[in-house]
Amino acid sequence: AAKKRQADEEAAKKRQADEEAAKKRQADEEAAKKRQADEEAAKKRQADEEASKKAASAAPAAAPAAAPAASSSGRALNSVGFEVYDYEDLKVWKDGARAIDSSPYNLDVTNLEKYLSDEKFQELFKMSRADLDKLPGWKKQQTKRSQNLW
C-alpha cells in the first residue's frame, strides 16, 4: 500500500510538472507572438513614416493655396470641415446671451471654437486646433472662456 501511495504521489508530481511545463511553453509562445507582432507593427510604422516623408519631399514646395470649400448653405468651411461663423456672432456676451440663436444653425454650443475660421482660431488662441485638443479639459475650458466661447 505504501508503494502504491508513493507511486501515486510521484505520478501526481509528474503531472504537476508537466502542467507547469506546458503553461511555461504556452507563455513563451504567446510572448514570442507578441514580440513578433510588435516588431511587425514597428516595421509598418517605419515604412509608413518613410513613405510619408518621401511623398512630402516629392510634393511641390510652393503649391497654390486651395480656395476654401463651401457648404451646401454657401458658408466657407474651415480645415476641420465645419462651416465658418463670425467670431462676434459666436462669442458669449457678458450676460450669457448669444448673438445668434444656435438652434437654427444646429451648432454644438459646447464647442463653438470649431466654427471659427482657421486664421481667427490661431489669432484668438495663439495655438493650433490640435494643441487646444491636447490640453486637459479644465485648461481647454479656461482657454475657451477667456475668448468668450463657452
mmCIF file of C-alpha atoms in Angstrom:
data_model
loop_
_atom_site.group_PDB
_atom_site.id
_atom_site.type_symbol
_atom_site.label_atom_id
_atom_site.label_comp_id
_atom_site.label_asym_id
_atom_site.label_seq_id
_atom_site.Cartn_x
_atom_site.Cartn_y
_atom_site.Cartn_z
ATOM 1 C CA ALA A 1 0.000 0.000 0.000
ATOM 2 C CA ALA A 2 2.884 2.358 0.800
ATOM 3 C CA LYS A 3 4.450 1.666 -2.604
ATOM 4 C CA LYS A 4 1.116 2.370 -4.299
ATOM 5 C CA ARG A 5 0.740 5.651 -2.418
ATOM 6 C CA GLN A 6 4.339 6.608 -3.266
ATOM 7 C CA ALA A 7 3.717 5.770 -6.931
ATOM 8 C CA ASP A 8 0.521 7.879 -6.896
ATOM 9 C CA GLU A 9 2.396 10.811 -5.326
ATOM 10 C CA GLU A 10 5.166 10.555 -7.929
ATOM 11 C CA ALA A 11 2.579 10.404 -10.714
ATOM 12 C CA ALA A 12 0.833 13.498 -9.282
ATOM 13 C CA LYS A 13 4.180 15.347 -9.086
ATOM 14 C CA LYS A 14 4.957 14.351 -12.676
ATOM 15 C CA ARG A 15 1.514 15.566 -13.835
ATOM 16 C CA GLN A 16 2.030 18.840 -11.990
ATOM 17 C CA ALA A 17 5.491 19.292 -13.512
ATOM 18 C CA ASP A 18 4.090 18.505 -16.975
ATOM 19 C CA GLU A 19 1.281 21.057 -16.487
ATOM 20 C CA GLU A 20 3.745 23.718 -15.340
ATOM 21 C CA ALA A 21 5.997 22.974 -18.309
ATOM 22 C CA ALA A 22 3.006 23.236 -20.660
ATOM 23 C CA LYS A 23 1.988 26.571 -19.108
ATOM 24 C CA LYS A 24 5.544 27.875 -19.464
ATOM 25 C CA ARG A 25 5.691 26.758 -23.117
ATOM 26 C CA GLN A 26 2.356 28.464 -23.776
ATOM 27 C CA ALA A 27 3.509 31.690 -22.076
ATOM 28 C CA ASP A 28 6.761 31.599 -24.066
ATOM 29 C CA GLU A 29 4.849 31.078 -27.322
ATOM 30 C CA GLU A 30 2.484 33.964 -26.518
ATOM 31 C CA ALA A 31 5.436 36.220 -25.648
ATOM 32 C CA ALA A 32 7.139 35.288 -28.918
ATOM 33 C CA LYS A 33 3.943 36.036 -30.879
ATOM 34 C CA LYS A 34 3.600 39.404 -29.123
ATOM 35 C CA ARG A 35 7.246 40.274 -29.853
ATOM 36 C CA GLN A 36 6.758 39.321 -33.493
ATOM 37 C CA ALA A 37 3.567 41.390 -33.746
ATOM 38 C CA ASP A 38 5.311 44.362 -32.094
ATOM 39 C CA GLU A 39 8.248 44.062 -34.493
ATOM 40 C CA GLU A 40 5.903 43.896 -37.492
ATOM 41 C CA ALA A 41 3.961 46.929 -36.243
ATOM 42 C CA ALA A 42 7.216 48.854 -35.761
ATOM 43 C CA LYS A 43 8.345 47.942 -39.294
ATOM 44 C CA LYS A 44 4.981 49.049 -40.688
ATOM 45 C CA ARG A 45 5.142 52.358 -38.802
ATOM 46 C CA GLN A 46 8.663 52.928 -40.066
ATOM 47 C CA ALA A 47 7.638 52.115 -43.643
ATOM 48 C CA ASP A 48 4.628 54.443 -43.344
ATOM 49 C CA GLU A 49 6.822 57.256 -41.993
ATOM 50 C CA GLU A 50 9.335 56.786 -44.797
ATOM 51 C CA ALA A 51 6.538 56.764 -47.381
ATOM 52 C CA SER A 52 5.017 59.956 -45.979
ATOM 53 C CA LYS A 53 8.449 61.634 -45.905
ATOM 54 C CA LYS A 54 9.040 60.572 -49.491
ATOM 55 C CA ALA A 55 5.597 61.849 -50.517
ATOM 56 C CA ALA A 56 6.195 65.138 -48.704
ATOM 57 C CA SER A 57 9.530 65.649 -50.406
ATOM 58 C CA ALA A 58 8.024 64.788 -53.788
ATOM 59 C CA ALA A 59 5.186 67.302 -53.321
ATOM 60 C CA PRO A 60 5.736 70.700 -54.934
ATOM 61 C CA ALA A 61 7.282 73.138 -52.475
ATOM 62 C CA ALA A 62 5.011 76.083 -53.194
ATOM 63 C CA ALA A 63 1.633 74.660 -54.108
ATOM 64 C CA PRO A 64 -1.012 77.321 -54.610
ATOM 65 C CA ALA A 65 -3.413 77.623 -51.684
ATOM 66 C CA ALA A 66 -6.712 75.967 -52.386
ATOM 67 C CA ALA A 67 -9.798 78.097 -52.155
ATOM 68 C CA PRO A 68 -11.819 77.230 -49.055
ATOM 69 C CA ALA A 69 -14.596 74.798 -49.736
ATOM 70 C CA ALA A 70 -18.173 75.874 -49.243
ATOM 71 C CA SER A 71 -21.029 74.044 -47.559
ATOM 72 C CA SER A 72 -24.472 73.497 -49.035
ATOM 73 C CA SER A 73 -25.578 76.695 -47.278
ATOM 74 C CA GLY A 74 -22.846 78.640 -49.067
ATOM 75 C CA ARG A 75 -20.728 79.216 -45.950
ATOM 76 C CA ALA A 76 -16.987 78.625 -46.180
ATOM 77 C CA LEU A 77 -15.603 75.531 -44.451
ATOM 78 C CA ASN A 78 -12.565 75.570 -42.159
ATOM 79 C CA SER A 79 -9.751 72.991 -42.176
ATOM 80 C CA VAL A 80 -11.714 70.612 -39.943
ATOM 81 C CA GLY A 81 -14.773 70.712 -42.195
ATOM 82 C CA PHE A 82 -17.110 72.925 -40.177
ATOM 83 C CA GLU A 83 -18.963 75.960 -41.505
ATOM 84 C CA VAL A 84 -17.270 79.215 -40.550
ATOM 85 C CA TYR A 85 -19.208 81.759 -38.483
ATOM 86 C CA ASP A 86 -18.095 85.228 -37.457
ATOM 87 C CA TYR A 87 -16.445 85.347 -34.041
ATOM 88 C CA GLU A 88 -18.688 88.195 -32.938
ATOM 89 C CA ASP A 89 -21.716 86.028 -33.710
ATOM 90 C CA LEU A 90 -20.333 83.095 -31.751
ATOM 91 C CA LYS A 91 -18.931 84.638 -28.625
ATOM 92 C CA VAL A 92 -20.905 84.716 -25.434
ATOM 93 C CA TRP A 93 -21.783 88.149 -24.153
ATOM 94 C CA LYS A 94 -21.269 89.041 -20.508
ATOM 95 C CA ASP A 95 -24.952 88.460 -19.710
ATOM 96 C CA GLY A 96 -24.757 84.958 -21.214
ATOM 97 C CA ALA A 97 -26.914 85.661 -24.281
ATOM 98 C CA ARG A 98 -25.511 84.567 -27.620
ATOM 99 C CA ALA A 99 -25.521 86.913 -30.588
ATOM 100 C CA ILE A 100 -27.048 84.175 -32.739
ATOM 101 C CA ASP A 101 -29.533 81.542 -31.748
ATOM 102 C CA SER A 102 -27.656 78.271 -32.199
ATOM 103 C CA SER A 103 -30.707 76.099 -32.866
ATOM 104 C CA PRO A 104 -31.426 77.154 -36.475
ATOM 105 C CA TYR A 105 -27.790 76.534 -37.347
ATOM 106 C CA ASN A 106 -27.519 73.281 -35.376
ATOM 107 C CA LEU A 107 -24.276 74.389 -33.742
ATOM 108 C CA ASP A 108 -22.551 72.475 -30.974
ATOM 109 C CA VAL A 109 -22.661 75.221 -28.345
ATOM 110 C CA THR A 110 -20.167 73.360 -26.130
ATOM 111 C CA ASN A 111 -17.525 73.555 -28.874
ATOM 112 C CA LEU A 112 -18.070 76.888 -30.608
ATOM 113 C CA GLU A 113 -14.364 77.137 -31.446
ATOM 114 C CA LYS A 114 -14.992 74.516 -34.159
ATOM 115 C CA TYR A 115 -16.866 77.138 -36.186
ATOM 116 C CA LEU A 116 -14.074 79.733 -36.290
ATOM 117 C CA SER A 117 -12.009 80.273 -39.409
ATOM 118 C CA ASP A 118 -8.510 78.840 -39.151
ATOM 119 C CA GLU A 119 -6.980 82.315 -39.120
ATOM 120 C CA LYS A 120 -9.321 83.606 -36.402
ATOM 121 C CA PHE A 121 -8.732 80.459 -34.320
ATOM 122 C CA GLN A 122 -4.964 80.990 -34.471
ATOM 123 C CA GLU A 123 -5.360 84.705 -33.735
ATOM 124 C CA LEU A 124 -7.560 84.121 -30.675
ATOM 125 C CA PHE A 125 -5.968 81.065 -29.111
ATOM 126 C CA LYS A 126 -2.350 81.518 -30.266
ATOM 127 C CA MET A 127 -2.164 77.754 -30.890
ATOM 128 C CA SER A 128 -3.346 75.167 -33.383
ATOM 129 C CA ARG A 129 -6.588 73.245 -33.061
ATOM 130 C CA ALA A 130 -4.580 70.099 -32.324
ATOM 131 C CA ASP A 131 -2.734 71.872 -29.494
ATOM 132 C CA LEU A 132 -6.034 73.026 -27.964
ATOM 133 C CA ASP A 133 -7.370 69.469 -28.176
ATOM 134 C CA LYS A 134 -4.283 68.185 -26.321
ATOM 135 C CA LEU A 135 -4.943 70.433 -23.314
ATOM 136 C CA PRO A 136 -6.519 68.926 -20.193
ATOM 137 C CA GLY A 137 -10.259 69.530 -20.010
ATOM 138 C CA TRP A 138 -10.073 72.226 -17.341
ATOM 139 C CA LYS A 139 -7.391 74.137 -19.246
ATOM 140 C CA LYS A 140 -9.288 73.864 -22.531
ATOM 141 C CA GLN A 141 -12.440 75.196 -20.822
ATOM 142 C CA GLN A 142 -10.478 78.039 -19.230
ATOM 143 C CA THR A 143 -8.916 78.929 -22.593
ATOM 144 C CA LYS A 144 -12.299 78.932 -24.347
ATOM 145 C CA ARG A 145 -13.806 81.072 -21.590
ATOM 146 C CA SER A 146 -11.003 83.604 -21.965
ATOM 147 C CA GLN A 147 -12.296 84.177 -25.513
ATOM 148 C CA ASN A 148 -15.987 84.105 -24.505
ATOM 149 C CA LEU A 149 -16.554 80.829 -26.368
ATOM 150 C CA TRP A 150 -18.129 78.574 -23.755
#
